Amino acid sequence: MTTPGRTTAEHTAADTLEGGPRRGRVRPGGRRGVPLPLLVPALAGLAFLLLPLIALLVRAPWRDLPEQLTGGEVWQALRLSLLCATAATALSLVVGVPLAWLLARTEFPGRGLVRALVTLPLVLPPVVGGVALLLALGRNGVVGQWLDSWFGITLPFTTAGVVLAETFVAMPFLVISVEGTLRAADPRYEEAAQTLGASRFTAFRRVTLPLIAPGVAAGSVLAWARALGEFGATITFAGNFPGRTQTMPLAVYLALQNDPAAAIALSLVLLAVSIAVLAGLRDRWMTAS
Amino acid sequence: MTRSARRTRRTLQVAGAGAAALLALSACSSSGSDSGSADSGSSASSASSSPELSGTVTVFAAASLKESFTTLGKEFEKDHPGTEVTFNFGGSDTLAASITSGAPADVFAAASAKTMKIVTDAGDASGTPATFVRNQLEIATLPGNPDKIASLKDLTKSGLKVVLCDKTVPCGAAAQTALEASGLKLTPVSYEQDVKSALTKVELKEADAAVVYRTDVQAAGDKVEGVDFPESAEAVNDYPIALLKDAPNADAAQAFITLVKSAEGQKVLAEAGFMKP
């Protein structure tokens, strides 16, 4: 590459034109470099997202951290959070993927309206979602009163209630993400499978599902992350009792009331665990495709 | 050469756009603070020339004061035309935290001496806070009291779904004190984040009873039924009120505090179920 007699300027120009070796340096304005009008807002966006997290780390009570985190309630809350978020993601997968398929692959009157309704929990303040769940599934709710009198099941104030509240808030993320992947996936593969004799369900199971696996994985991760951080619907529908319904976000909120240092410590734990899990999942699933 | 010229021009364009954006941002913020200072300036000048009050009084008050303070705010606006009282009702701890982190407020009315102390310790209060009312706990039961709850001890009956406030908020701390004073051990189904959500659980009939303030029972009307219990005397909450040091509208704020402490104000508060200090 290095030809004696060429000047440095010629050298750089040649490298740029040939897409030659980068020297770990962004070249604004270069033909292959990152254009400044994209780079500047991108970096601003990144800084905006990271700044609060950095502030959390800077102001964290590092010295008292071991003390803050030795309480049994912290690990109890963390365990419950992970358990409930995972259960909520599983529940979302079981009903959400078929729902996404229905929205993407079938024609029925009012489909646009149904799609809008599915995304409703995204715009609804979670606390309102919690109240709505109480009115629907509470002991005195529209459906809940029958659950109570026929089966003796009451959902508020139980761990199952936490899972339901989190599913309500998190499932739309999964449905939207899977539906988008389904729309992008070529339906001719399914049609080919069907012309070869597969039933529509077999085609879904053997052809569609493997095809959209990355989208399902991405949707699950989104839903899981949303469920893990869920606060409003959970505290409204399931209440707050340590070990039964007190997840990490609830513990953080209540700690914030009289001990901000403890709240920061708890937030750090939740943050560390989420980053560990999300990074692990990304490496394993989402780049494999 | 041409490339470097083009590069420079583009850099300049971008820098210009960035500067414009910054200017727009700073223009927003400066206009915001301008109007704020204009407000306080005009109110200060009018206060010095005549006793007329004007401008906005921002009151941060405990959630349990919502009904009575809203009434008093309307009265204040009627007595002093040209003024406007805006409220921020919430948990006392949350309010105290926002005041100590610089929220622009004139008056702080807390539901406990402990939360007021957060503000005075931070040096954000002007003068010493004064207790203006007291609030006592009561048991809220379903309408008609179907579970025949007559005492704090009845709440420990098995099968009864009771909600308490979390120990970190004043109503929960008070309930804890009352329970300890009577030597009772009560396991609720939930420790709610504030008194209103504890009450809501009973209003929606999801819980059979809650330990809340008498004022909350009063405000809920016939949706819940209140049951007095003698142990509540062990856990009476003092409500302090204070003018804040950085109050943008201190004169009108002081007038509002005077109204709250006046016979007229006390009457409104007593109607809401508060006790005299």
Coordinates of C-alpha atoms in Angstrom, one line a residue, chain B residues 43-147:
Chain B
S43 CA -45.9 41.8 42.4
A44 CA -43.1 43.2 44.5
S45 CA -43.6 46.8 43.1
S46 CA -47.3 46.6 43.6
A47 CA -46.9 45.3 47.1
S48 CA -44.7 48.2 48.0
S49 CA -46.9 50.8 46.4
S50 CA -50.2 49.4 47.7
P51 CA -51.3 46.4 49.8
E52 CA -52.9 44.9 46.6
L53 CA -51.6 41.3 46.0
S54 CA -51.2 39.9 42.6
G55 CA -49.6 37.1 40.7
T56 CA -49.6 33.4 41.2
V57 CA -49.1 31.6 44.6
T58 CA -47.8 28.1 44.2
V59 CA -48.7 25.9 47.1
F60 CA -47.1 22.4 47.5
A61 CA -49.5 20.6 49.9
A62 CA -49.9 17.0 51.2
A63 CA -52.5 15.0 49.3
S64 CA -54.8 14.9 52.3
L65 CA -55.3 18.7 52.1
K66 CA -56.6 18.5 48.5
E67 CA -60.3 19.2 49.2
S68 CA -59.9 21.9 51.9
F69 CA -57.0 23.7 50.3
T70 CA -58.8 23.8 46.9
T71 CA -61.7 25.5 48.7
L72 CA -59.4 27.9 50.5
G73 CA -57.6 28.7 47.2
K74 CA -60.9 29.7 45.6
E75 CA -61.7 31.9 48.6
F76 CA -58.3 33.5 48.5
E77 CA -58.7 34.3 44.8
K78 CA -62.1 35.9 45.5
D79 CA -60.7 38.0 48.4
H80 CA -57.7 39.1 46.3
P81 CA -58.7 39.6 42.7
G82 CA -55.8 39.4 40.4
T83 CA -54.2 36.5 42.3
E84 CA -54.2 32.9 41.3
V85 CA -53.4 30.0 43.6
T86 CA -52.0 26.9 42.0
F87 CA -51.6 23.7 43.9
N88 CA -49.3 20.7 43.7
F89 CA -50.8 18.0 45.8
G90 CA -48.8 14.8 46.5
G91 CA -47.0 12.7 49.0
S92 CA -45.3 15.0 51.5
D93 CA -41.9 13.3 51.0
T94 CA -42.1 13.6 47.2
L95 CA -43.0 17.3 47.6
A96 CA -40.2 17.9 50.1
A97 CA -37.7 16.3 47.7
S98 CA -38.8 18.5 44.8
I99 CA -38.6 21.6 47.0
T100 CA -35.1 20.8 48.2
S101 CA -34.1 20.1 44.6
G102 CA -35.3 23.6 43.6
A103 CA -38.9 23.4 42.5
P104 CA -40.4 26.9 42.4
A105 CA -42.9 27.0 45.2
D106 CA -44.1 29.6 47.6
V107 CA -45.7 27.6 50.4
F108 CA -45.2 24.1 51.7
A109 CA -47.9 22.3 53.8
A110 CA -46.7 18.9 54.9
A111 CA -48.6 16.0 56.5
S112 CA -45.9 15.4 59.1
A113 CA -43.2 17.3 61.1
K114 CA -40.7 14.8 59.7
T115 CA -41.2 15.7 56.1
M116 CA -41.2 19.5 56.9
K117 CA -37.9 18.9 58.7
I118 CA -36.4 17.8 55.3
V119 CA -37.1 21.2 53.9
T120 CA -36.1 23.2 57.0
D121 CA -32.9 21.2 57.3
A122 CA -32.0 22.0 53.7
G123 CA -32.5 25.7 54.7
D124 CA -35.3 26.1 52.2
A125 CA -38.0 27.4 54.6
S126 CA -38.3 31.0 55.7
G127 CA -38.9 31.3 59.4
T128 CA -40.2 28.5 61.6
P129 CA -43.0 26.3 60.3
A130 CA -46.3 26.5 62.2
T131 CA -48.6 23.6 62.9
F132 CA -52.0 24.5 61.5
V133 CA -54.1 21.3 61.9
R134 CA -53.8 17.8 63.2
N135 CA -55.1 14.7 61.6
Q136 CA -56.1 11.4 63.2
L137 CA -56.3 7.9 61.9
E138 CA -59.5 6.1 61.3
I139 CA -60.4 2.7 59.9
A140 CA -62.2 2.9 56.5
T141 CA -64.5 -0.1 55.9
L142 CA -66.9 -1.0 53.1
P143 CA -70.2 0.8 53.2
G144 CA -72.4 -0.6 55.9
N145 CA -69.4 -2.2 57.6
P146 CA -70.4 -5.8 56.6
D147 CA -67.4 -7.3 58.5

